[in-house]
Coordinates of C-alpha atoms in Angstrom, one line a residue:
Chain A
M16 CA 69.0 101.3 77.9
N17 CA 69.1 98.5 80.4
E18 CA 72.5 97.5 79.1
L19 CA 73.8 101.0 79.5
F20 CA 72.7 101.1 83.1
R21 CA 74.3 97.8 83.7
I22 CA 77.7 99.0 82.3
I23 CA 77.6 102.1 84.4
L24 CA 76.7 100.3 87.6
S25 CA 79.4 97.6 87.1
L26 CA 81.9 100.3 86.3
V27 CA 81.2 102.2 89.5
I28 CA 81.3 99.1 91.6
V29 CA 84.5 97.9 90.1
I30 CA 86.3 101.3 90.4
G31 CA 85.1 101.6 94.0
F32 CA 86.2 98.1 94.8
V33 CA 89.6 98.6 93.2
L34 CA 90.3 101.7 95.2
I35 CA 89.1 100.4 98.5
N36 CA 90.5 97.0 98.0
S37 CA 94.0 98.3 97.3
L38 CA 93.9 100.5 100.5
V39 CA 92.8 97.5 102.5
L40 CA 95.5 95.3 101.0
V41 CA 98.2 97.8 101.8
W42 CA 96.9 97.8 105.4
L43 CA 96.8 94.0 105.4
E44 CA 100.4 93.9 104.1
R45 CA 101.6 96.2 106.8
K46 CA 99.8 94.3 109.5
V47 CA 101.1 90.9 108.2
S48 CA 104.6 92.1 107.9
A49 CA 104.4 93.7 111.3
R50 CA 103.1 90.5 112.9
I51 CA 105.8 88.3 111.2
Q52 CA 108.5 90.7 112.5
L53 CA 107.0 90.8 116.0
R54 CA 105.9 94.4 115.5
R55 CA 102.3 95.8 115.8
G56 CA 101.9 97.7 112.6
P57 CA 99.5 100.6 112.2
L58 CA 97.4 101.1 115.4
Y59 CA 96.0 104.5 115.9
V60 CA 94.0 105.7 112.9
G61 CA 90.7 104.0 113.0
W62 CA 89.9 100.5 114.1
F63 CA 93.2 98.6 114.3
G64 CA 94.8 101.3 112.1
L65 CA 92.4 100.4 109.3
L66 CA 92.1 104.0 108.3
Q67 CA 95.9 104.6 108.2
T68 CA 96.1 103.9 104.5
F69 CA 93.1 106.1 103.8
A70 CA 95.0 108.9 105.5
D71 CA 98.1 108.1 103.5
A72 CA 96.1 108.2 100.3
L73 CA 94.7 111.6 101.3
K74 CA 98.2 112.8 102.0
M75 CA 99.3 111.6 98.6
L76 CA 96.5 113.6 97.0
G77 CA 98.2 116.8 98.3
K78 CA 101.6 116.0 96.9
E79 CA 103.1 117.8 94.0
L80 CA 103.5 116.0 90.7
I81 CA 107.0 116.5 89.4
F82 CA 108.2 116.2 85.8
P83 CA 111.9 115.4 86.0
K84 CA 114.1 117.7 83.9
N85 CA 115.5 115.0 81.6
C86 CA 112.5 112.8 81.2
D87 CA 110.5 111.9 78.1
K88 CA 107.4 113.9 79.0
V89 CA 104.8 112.1 77.0
L90 CA 105.9 108.6 78.0
Y91 CA 106.4 109.7 81.6
F92 CA 102.8 110.9 81.7
L93 CA 101.4 107.9 80.0
A94 CA 103.2 105.2 81.9
P95 CA 101.2 105.1 85.2
I96 CA 98.0 105.5 83.2
L97 CA 98.8 102.5 81.0
S98 CA 99.7 100.4 84.0
F99 CA 96.4 101.2 85.6
A100 CA 94.0 101.1 82.7
P101 CA 93.9 97.3 82.1
V102 CA 93.1 96.7 85.7
L103 CA 89.4 97.3 85.3
G104 CA 89.1 95.1 82.3
A105 CA 90.5 92.1 84.2
F106 CA 87.5 92.3 86.6
L107 CA 85.1 91.7 83.7
V108 CA 85.3 88.0 83.7
I109 CA 86.1 87.0 87.2
P110 CA 83.2 84.8 88.6
F111 CA 82.7 86.1 92.1
G112 CA 79.6 84.0 92.5
Q113 CA 77.4 81.5 90.7
H114 CA 75.9 84.2 88.6
L115 CA 77.9 87.1 89.9
V116 CA 80.0 88.0 86.9
I117 CA 79.9 91.1 84.9
Q118 CA 80.4 89.5 81.5
D119 CA 80.8 85.8 81.3
L120 CA 83.0 85.8 78.1
N121 CA 83.9 82.5 76.5
I122 CA 87.5 83.5 76.3
G123 CA 87.6 84.7 79.9
L124 CA 90.9 83.1 80.9
L125 CA 92.7 84.5 77.9
L126 CA 91.2 88.0 78.6
V127 CA 92.5 88.1 82.1
F128 CA 96.0 87.0 81.0
A129 CA 95.9 89.6 78.2
F130 CA 95.0 92.4 80.5
S131 CA 97.5 91.5 83.2
G132 CA 100.1 91.1 80.5
L133 CA 99.6 94.7 79.4
S134 CA 100.7 96.1 82.8
F135 CA 104.4 95.6 82.3
I136 CA 104.3 97.8 79.2
G137 CA 103.4 100.6 81.6
I138 CA 106.2 99.6 83.9
F139 CA 108.8 99.5 81.1
M140 CA 107.6 102.8 79.8
A141 CA 108.0 104.3 83.3
G142 CA 111.5 102.8 83.6
W143 CA 112.5 104.2 80.2
A144 CA 110.9 107.6 80.3
S145 CA 112.3 108.6 83.7
N146 CA 115.8 108.8 82.2
N147 CA 117.2 107.5 85.4
K148 CA 119.7 104.6 85.6
Y149 CA 117.9 102.9 88.5
S150 CA 114.6 103.2 86.6
L151 CA 116.0 101.8 83.4
L152 CA 117.5 98.8 85.2
G153 CA 114.2 98.3 87.0
G154 CA 112.3 98.5 83.8
M155 CA 114.6 96.1 81.9
R156 CA 114.5 93.6 84.7
S157 CA 110.8 93.9 84.9
V158 CA 110.3 93.1 81.2
A159 CA 112.8 90.2 81.3
Q160 CA 111.1 88.7 84.3
N161 CA 107.5 89.3 83.2
I162 CA 108.0 87.7 79.8
S163 CA 109.9 84.8 81.3
Y164 CA 107.2 84.0 83.8
E165 CA 104.3 84.6 81.4
I166 CA 105.1 81.3 79.7
P167 CA 104.8 79.0 82.8
L168 CA 101.7 80.9 83.8
L169 CA 100.0 80.2 80.5
L170 CA 101.3 76.6 80.4
S171 CA 100.1 75.8 83.9
S172 CA 96.7 77.2 83.2
L173 CA 96.5 75.0 80.0
N174 CA 96.2 71.9 82.3
I175 CA 93.1 73.4 83.9
V176 CA 91.7 74.2 80.4
M177 CA 92.3 70.6 79.5
M178 CA 90.4 69.3 82.5
A179 CA 87.5 71.8 82.5
K180 CA 87.2 71.7 78.7
S181 CA 86.5 75.5 78.5
F182 CA 88.1 78.9 78.7
R183 CA 85.1 80.4 80.3
L184 CA 86.0 81.0 84.0
S185 CA 82.5 80.1 85.2
D186 CA 82.7 76.8 83.4
I187 CA 86.0 76.1 85.0
V188 CA 84.5 76.9 88.4
R189 CA 81.5 74.6 87.6
A190 CA 83.8 71.7 86.8
Q191 CA 85.2 71.9 90.3
A192 CA 81.9 71.4 92.0
H193 CA 83.1 68.2 93.7
V194 CA 86.9 68.2 93.7
P195 CA 88.9 71.5 93.4
F196 CA 91.6 71.2 90.8
I197 CA 94.4 71.9 93.4
L198 CA 94.1 68.2 94.4
L199 CA 94.3 66.9 90.9
Q200 CA 96.9 69.4 89.7
P201 CA 99.2 70.3 92.6
L202 CA 102.2 70.9 90.4
A203 CA 100.3 73.2 88.1
F204 CA 99.1 75.1 91.2
I205 CA 102.6 75.6 92.5
I206 CA 103.9 76.7 89.1
F207 CA 100.9 79.1 88.7
I208 CA 101.4 80.7 92.1
T209 CA 105.1 81.1 91.6
S210 CA 104.7 82.7 88.2
A211 CA 101.8 84.9 89.4
L212 CA 104.1 86.2 92.2
A213 CA 106.7 87.0 89.5
E214 CA 104.1 88.6 87.2
S215 CA 102.9 91.0 89.9
N216 CA 106.5 91.9 90.9
R217 CA 106.3 90.6 94.5
T218 CA 109.2 89.4 96.6
P219 CA 111.0 87.0 96.1
F220 CA 110.7 88.2 92.5
D221 CA 110.8 91.9 93.1
I222 CA 114.1 92.9 91.5
P223 CA 112.3 95.5 89.3
E224 CA 111.6 97.5 92.3
A225 CA 114.2 96.3 94.8
E226 CA 114.2 99.0 97.4
S227 CA 117.7 98.4 98.7
E228 CA 119.5 98.3 95.4
L229 CA 117.4 100.2 92.9
V230 CA 115.6 102.7 95.1
A231 CA 112.2 101.4 94.0
G232 CA 113.3 100.8 90.4
F233 CA 110.8 102.0 87.8
H234 CA 109.0 104.4 90.1
T235 CA 112.0 106.1 91.5
E236 CA 111.2 109.4 89.7
Y237 CA 107.4 109.3 90.3
S238 CA 105.8 111.3 93.0
G239 CA 102.3 111.9 94.5
L240 CA 99.4 110.2 92.9
R241 CA 101.4 109.0 89.9
F242 CA 103.3 106.9 92.3
G243 CA 100.1 106.0 94.1
I244 CA 98.5 104.7 90.9
F245 CA 101.5 102.3 90.4
F246 CA 100.8 101.1 93.9
I247 CA 97.1 100.6 93.3
S248 CA 97.7 98.7 90.1
E249 CA 100.3 96.5 91.7
Y250 CA 98.1 95.5 94.6
T251 CA 95.1 95.1 92.3
Y252 CA 97.1 92.7 90.1
V253 CA 97.9 90.7 93.2
F254 CA 94.2 90.5 93.9
I255 CA 93.4 89.6 90.4
S256 CA 95.9 86.9 90.2
S257 CA 94.7 85.5 93.5
C258 CA 91.1 85.6 92.1
V259 CA 92.3 83.7 89.0
A260 CA 94.1 81.2 91.2
T261 CA 90.9 80.8 93.2
A262 CA 88.8 80.2 90.2
L263 CA 91.2 77.9 88.5
F264 CA 92.5 75.8 91.4
L265 CA 90.6 76.4 94.6
G266 CA 87.1 75.7 93.5
G267 CA 86.0 79.3 93.1
S268 CA 82.6 80.0 94.7
H269 CA 82.0 76.4 95.7
G270 CA 81.7 75.7 99.4
P271 CA 79.3 74.5 102.1
F272 CA 77.0 76.7 104.2
L273 CA 78.0 80.2 103.0
S274 CA 76.9 81.8 99.8
G275 CA 79.1 81.7 96.7
W276 CA 80.6 85.2 96.8
A277 CA 81.6 84.9 100.4
W278 CA 83.5 81.7 99.7
F279 CA 85.1 83.2 96.7
L280 CA 86.3 86.3 98.5
M281 CA 87.5 84.3 101.5
K282 CA 89.5 82.0 99.2
A283 CA 90.9 85.0 97.2
Y284 CA 91.9 86.9 100.3
F285 CA 93.5 83.7 101.7
V286 CA 95.6 83.5 98.5
V287 CA 96.5 87.2 98.9
F288 CA 97.5 86.4 102.5
V289 CA 99.7 83.6 101.3
V290 CA 101.3 85.9 98.7
M291 CA 102.1 88.4 101.5
W292 CA 103.3 85.6 103.8
V293 CA 105.8 84.5 101.0
R294 CA 106.9 88.1 100.6
W295 CA 107.9 88.5 104.3
T296 CA 109.5 85.0 104.4
L297 CA 111.8 84.8 101.4
P298 CA 114.7 87.0 100.5
R299 CA 115.1 88.6 97.0
L300 CA 116.7 86.6 94.3
R301 CA 119.4 87.7 92.0
S302 CA 118.3 88.9 88.6
D303 CA 119.9 86.1 86.5
Q304 CA 119.0 83.4 89.0
L305 CA 115.4 84.6 88.8
I306 CA 115.1 84.5 85.1
T307 CA 116.9 81.2 84.6
F308 CA 114.7 79.7 87.3
A309 CA 111.7 80.3 85.0
W310 CA 113.4 78.8 81.9
K311 CA 115.3 75.9 83.6
V312 CA 112.8 74.8 86.1
L313 CA 109.3 76.1 85.7
I314 CA 109.0 75.7 81.9
P315 CA 110.3 72.2 81.6
L316 CA 108.1 71.2 84.6
S317 CA 105.0 72.7 83.1
L318 CA 105.7 71.1 79.7
F319 CA 106.1 67.8 81.4
N320 CA 102.9 68.4 83.4
I321 CA 100.9 69.1 80.2
I322 CA 102.0 65.9 78.6
C323 CA 101.1 64.0 81.8
T324 CA 97.6 65.6 81.8
A325 CA 97.1 64.8 78.2
L326 CA 98.1 61.2 78.9
A327 CA 95.7 61.0 81.8
L328 CA 92.9 62.3 79.7
Q329 CA 93.7 59.7 77.1
L330 CA 93.8 56.9 79.7
L331 CA 90.5 58.0 81.4
K332 CA 88.7 58.3 78.1
Q333 CA 86.7 55.1 78.4
Chain B
M2 CA 74.0 87.2 72.8
S3 CA 74.4 89.1 76.1
S4 CA 76.9 86.6 77.4
N5 CA 79.4 87.6 74.7
N6 CA 79.2 91.3 74.9
Y7 CA 82.6 92.6 73.9
I8 CA 81.5 96.2 74.1
Y9 CA 82.1 95.9 77.9
V10 CA 85.8 95.2 77.3
L11 CA 86.2 98.4 75.2
V12 CA 84.2 100.5 77.7
F13 CA 86.1 99.2 80.7
F14 CA 89.5 99.8 79.0
V15 CA 88.5 103.4 77.9
V16 CA 87.0 104.2 81.3
G17 CA 90.1 102.8 82.9
L18 CA 92.3 105.2 80.9
L19 CA 90.1 108.2 81.6
F20 CA 89.9 107.4 85.2
A21 CA 93.6 107.1 85.5
V22 CA 94.1 110.4 83.7
A23 CA 91.6 112.1 86.0
F24 CA 93.2 110.5 89.0
T25 CA 96.7 111.6 88.2
C26 CA 95.5 115.2 87.3
T27 CA 93.7 116.0 90.6
P28 CA 96.9 116.8 92.5
L29 CA 97.6 119.5 89.8
I30 CA 94.7 121.4 91.4
L31 CA 95.2 120.5 95.0
S32 CA 98.9 120.3 95.4
P33 CA 101.3 123.1 96.3
R34 CA 104.0 124.1 93.8
S35 CA 107.6 124.8 94.7
R36 CA 110.6 125.8 92.7
G37 CA 114.3 125.0 92.9
K38 CA 117.2 124.1 90.7
K39 CA 117.7 120.6 92.2
K40 CA 114.0 119.8 92.4
T41 CA 113.5 118.4 88.9
S42 CA 117.0 116.9 88.6
T43 CA 117.3 113.1 88.2
Y44 CA 117.6 111.2 91.4
E45 CA 120.8 109.4 91.9
S46 CA 121.4 109.2 95.6
G47 CA 122.3 112.9 95.8
E48 CA 125.0 112.9 93.1
D49 CA 124.7 114.7 89.8
T50 CA 124.0 112.3 87.1
L51 CA 126.7 111.7 84.4
G52 CA 125.1 111.6 81.0
S53 CA 121.7 110.2 80.0
A54 CA 120.3 106.8 81.0
W55 CA 119.3 106.0 77.5
V56 CA 122.4 104.0 76.7
Q57 CA 123.2 100.6 75.2
F58 CA 122.1 97.8 77.4
D59 CA 123.1 94.2 78.2
V60 CA 122.3 92.0 75.3
S61 CA 121.2 89.0 77.4
Y62 CA 117.9 90.7 78.1
Y63 CA 117.2 90.9 74.4
L64 CA 118.0 87.2 74.0
F65 CA 115.3 86.5 76.5
A66 CA 112.9 88.6 74.6
L67 CA 113.7 86.6 71.5
I68 CA 113.1 83.2 73.0
F69 CA 110.0 84.5 74.7
L70 CA 108.6 85.5 71.3
A71 CA 109.1 82.0 70.0
F72 CA 107.6 80.4 73.1
D73 CA 104.7 82.7 73.5
V74 CA 103.5 82.2 69.9
E75 CA 103.7 78.5 70.4
V76 CA 101.8 78.6 73.6
I77 CA 99.1 80.5 71.8
F78 CA 99.0 77.7 69.3
L79 CA 98.7 75.2 72.1
F80 CA 95.6 76.8 73.5
P81 CA 93.0 75.8 70.9
V82 CA 94.8 72.5 70.3
V83 CA 94.4 71.6 74.0
L84 CA 90.8 72.7 74.1
T85 CA 89.7 70.5 71.1
Y86 CA 91.8 67.6 72.5
S87 CA 90.1 67.8 75.8
I88 CA 86.7 67.6 74.3
A89 CA 87.5 64.6 72.1
P90 CA 90.8 62.9 73.3
L91 CA 92.0 60.9 70.3
L92 CA 95.3 59.0 70.4
I93 CA 96.6 60.6 67.2
D94 CA 96.1 64.0 68.7
L95 CA 98.0 63.1 71.8
L96 CA 100.9 62.0 69.6
K97 CA 100.7 65.4 67.8
I98 CA 100.7 67.3 71.1
V99 CA 103.7 65.3 72.3
I100 CA 105.6 65.9 69.1
F101 CA 104.8 69.7 69.3
I102 CA 105.8 70.0 72.9
G103 CA 108.9 67.9 72.1
I104 CA 110.0 70.4 69.5
L105 CA 109.3 73.2 72.0
A106 CA 111.5 71.3 74.6
L107 CA 114.2 70.9 71.9
A108 CA 114.3 74.7 71.4
L109 CA 114.6 75.1 75.1
A110 CA 117.3 72.5 75.3
Y111 CA 119.2 74.3 72.4
A112 CA 119.0 77.6 74.2
W113 CA 120.1 76.0 77.4
R114 CA 123.1 74.3 75.7
K115 CA 124.0 77.6 74.0
G116 CA 124.4 79.1 77.4
I117 CA 121.7 81.8 77.2
F118 CA 120.6 81.0 80.8
S119 CA 124.0 81.3 82.3
W120 CA 125.1 84.9 82.5
K121 CA 128.7 85.9 82.2
Chain C
M18 CA 119.5 63.7 89.0
S19 CA 120.8 66.5 91.1
Y20 CA 118.5 68.8 89.0
I21 CA 115.4 67.1 90.5
T22 CA 116.8 66.8 94.0
N23 CA 117.6 70.5 93.8
I24 CA 114.1 71.3 93.0
F25 CA 112.8 69.3 95.8
T26 CA 115.2 70.6 98.4
G27 CA 114.4 74.2 97.2
F28 CA 110.7 73.6 97.6
W29 CA 111.1 72.0 100.9
S30 CA 113.3 74.8 102.3
V31 CA 110.7 77.4 101.1
L32 CA 108.0 75.4 103.1
A33 CA 110.2 75.2 106.2
G34 CA 110.8 79.0 106.1
M35 CA 107.1 79.7 105.7
V36 CA 106.4 77.5 108.8
V37 CA 108.9 79.6 110.8
T38 CA 107.3 82.9 109.8
L39 CA 103.8 81.5 110.5
K40 CA 104.9 80.5 114.0
Y41 CA 106.3 84.0 114.6
M42 CA 103.0 85.5 113.4
F43 CA 101.2 84.2 116.4
R44 CA 103.7 85.3 119.0
K45 CA 103.3 88.4 121.1
P46 CA 104.8 91.5 119.6
V47 CA 107.9 92.7 121.3
T48 CA 107.5 96.4 120.5
E49 CA 106.2 99.0 123.0
V50 CA 103.4 101.4 122.0
Y51 CA 105.7 104.1 123.4
P52 CA 104.0 107.4 123.6
R53 CA 100.7 105.8 124.6
V54 CA 102.1 103.2 127.1
K55 CA 105.1 104.3 129.1
K56 CA 107.5 101.8 130.4
P57 CA 108.2 102.0 134.2
M58 CA 111.8 102.7 134.7
F59 CA 114.2 100.4 136.6
P60 CA 114.9 101.2 140.2
R61 CA 118.6 102.2 139.6
F62 CA 117.9 104.2 136.5
K63 CA 120.0 107.4 136.5
G64 CA 117.7 110.1 135.2
P65 CA 118.2 113.8 135.7
T66 CA 119.0 115.0 139.3
S67 CA 116.2 116.5 141.3
F68 CA 115.2 117.3 144.9
V69 CA 113.8 114.7 147.2
V70 CA 110.5 115.6 148.6
D71 CA 110.6 115.2 152.4
E72 CA 107.7 113.0 153.6
K73 CA 107.2 114.9 156.9
T74 CA 107.4 118.6 155.8
G75 CA 106.6 118.1 152.1
D76 CA 109.5 120.5 151.4
H77 CA 113.1 119.9 150.1
R78 CA 115.9 119.1 152.4
C79 CA 118.5 121.4 151.0
I80 CA 120.5 123.3 153.7
S81 CA 122.4 125.4 151.1
C82 CA 125.8 124.0 152.1
E83 CA 127.0 124.4 148.4
L84 CA 129.0 121.1 148.6
C85 CA 127.3 120.0 145.4
V86 CA 128.3 123.2 143.6
K87 CA 131.9 122.7 144.7
I88 CA 132.2 119.0 143.6
C89 CA 130.4 119.4 140.3
P90 CA 133.0 118.6 137.6
S91 CA 131.0 120.3 134.8
L92 CA 130.0 123.4 136.8
C93 CA 126.4 123.1 135.9
I94 CA 124.8 124.0 139.3
T95 CA 124.0 127.6 140.2
L96 CA 122.9 128.1 143.8
E97 CA 121.7 131.3 145.5
K98 CA 121.0 131.6 149.2
E99 CA 120.1 134.2 151.7
R100 CA 120.4 134.4 155.5
G101 CA 117.0 134.4 157.0
E102 CA 115.9 135.9 160.4
D103 CA 116.6 132.6 162.2
K104 CA 120.3 132.9 161.1
K105 CA 120.0 129.9 158.9
F106 CA 120.6 129.8 155.2
H107 CA 117.5 129.7 153.0
L108 CA 117.6 128.5 149.4
K109 CA 116.6 131.2 147.0
E110 CA 117.5 129.5 143.7
Y111 CA 118.8 126.2 142.6
K112 CA 119.3 125.6 138.9
V113 CA 121.0 122.9 136.9
D114 CA 122.0 123.3 133.4
Y115 CA 121.3 120.0 131.7
T116 CA 123.3 120.9 128.6
L117 CA 126.4 120.7 130.8
C118 CA 125.4 118.0 133.3
S119 CA 126.9 114.6 132.7
L120 CA 124.8 112.7 135.2
C121 CA 127.9 111.6 137.2
S122 CA 125.9 111.6 140.4
L123 CA 128.8 113.1 142.4
C124 CA 126.4 115.8 143.8
I125 CA 124.0 113.1 145.1
E126 CA 126.8 111.2 146.8
V127 CA 128.2 114.3 148.5
C128 CA 125.0 115.7 149.8
P129 CA 125.0 115.6 153.6
T130 CA 121.2 115.6 153.9
D131 CA 120.4 113.3 151.0
A132 CA 118.4 116.1 149.4
L133 CA 119.2 115.1 145.8
T134 CA 118.3 112.0 143.9
H135 CA 118.1 110.7 140.3
A136 CA 114.5 111.2 139.0
K137 CA 112.9 108.3 137.0
D138 CA 111.9 110.7 134.3
Y139 CA 113.4 110.1 130.9
E140 CA 111.5 112.5 128.7
I141 CA 113.6 115.7 129.0
P142 CA 113.9 117.1 125.5
A143 CA 113.6 120.8 124.9
L144 CA 113.5 123.1 121.9
S145 CA 116.1 125.7 123.2
Q146 CA 119.1 125.8 125.5
S147 CA 117.3 128.0 128.0
E148 CA 114.6 125.4 128.5
M149 CA 117.3 122.9 129.4
I150 CA 118.2 124.9 132.6
N151 CA 116.0 123.3 135.2
D152 CA 114.7 125.2 138.2
F153 CA 114.5 122.7 141.0
L154 CA 112.5 125.0 143.3
K155 CA 109.7 125.5 140.8
P156 CA 107.5 122.5 141.9
F157 CA 107.9 123.6 145.5
R158 CA 106.9 127.1 144.8
E159 CA 103.9 126.0 142.9
K160 CA 102.9 123.8 145.8
Q161 CA 103.2 126.7 148.2
K162 CA 101.0 128.8 145.9
T163 CA 98.2 126.2 145.8
S164 CA 98.4 125.3 149.5
Q165 CA 98.2 128.9 150.7
P166 CA 94.7 129.8 151.8
V167 CA 93.0 132.4 149.8
A168 CA 92.4 135.6 151.7
P169 CA 88.7 136.1 152.5

């Protein structure tokens, strides 16, 4: 009975957090982009325009859902759902504080990667089911990019597993009590952030949804809340990958003065900010450049990094 | 055993599915409906589409899928190996890891040499 | 070797670009919050033509000479006058059709009493053509109405 209550409570908190967090992140994105381009961004609705995205979400609620004439109806309906459903599961293992974790599974790291790897199935389904050439191109590019960058993502996190001696995210955080792993594994951090950017389809790796050439790619044909749910899942994946980056490299909830969860959220939102900062700095890459960058640069570098870490462990054994 | 409670994973996934279904179905009640011939047509910058989008596609994407399959399986092998190695770092294990990664790198070098990464 | 230097220069250029955008982030925004904050117009801005309000009498200075009507190249001014009891012309109606006016300021130059000027107003949109015909005497009439003492 107690367990049931715990499940329901955590579900409610996570769903609420996912919705509010994505709205806040959209607001933050608009503000950051505006400041970088010397604009002001949303101003009027609420405090500093903070309620602007809530208003947009309400508007989206009143939009008609369209089934395009030529689409594959079942897949078209399922695609946004499949891209959103794994989002909640990824929150299970993220250690927000010292003991603030819903289920501290011993395969936590793998679970997060598994759940975030599921999302691009939804994206590809959306691209295929729309029966639109833009969407198909977007879906194809998305799959090629996601599978290419999945490997450096896993390889760079292997270094951390080797140093923390565990897959459990809270153990990894505990291993960084004195020195965060970013200082010991800077190369792995750079590889991880780059691949995480690509995994969540953010600029400079956003060819699946390149607005100017593919008219938003895989969600060209989607309208209303179906489109909105793609948006929510994209922004939540950004947040999840910054949470994982925080737990793996930035020392998680460790920090002086403030309590653990405050430090964790601060670091996670800082990583989110860096992701947005990168987005509004760098231009979009060409499709083939992007995929070959993963295979020619990131994967050799991360293989090299693994061997270096293994050697260092061997040398420091005594 | 409360720390390894995998029922949570199932429940979270199922609730995620249900929530998404409910979320995408609310506009069916709230939203207006309108009709028109062009409304449900496929978007292609205002032009009528020529044929279906379900056509043959560039093969280089499938090549990436193939090497990804090989690499991903090998990375999965690396995970437990690396974990046991980190707990008890033996020299012979290091050698094995280096050989394994060397073979991986050879596969990569082969694909590179074959020109998979340079699109024509 | 060029492979490694390529990686380093690429990484370095990304960092350099990020520093540039970070600097821009702390600059003052250049955009105006337009409908909320209106920008004061420049002194020589040529807005729509309008009557000058005389400081002494508080009325317009038009003597109904019709010079502006004659010189107007786009024939947008309609003027009606009547001879009053003092044998002088009194302005009955002065309307400018802004759908025709090209803001050439010839009427302003030709006016013998400097009764016309360019207003500083730049928000003159309208929903119909009839709204674009501006009655110049309207503000003066309203002023008369408000200033007249109410009968006891």
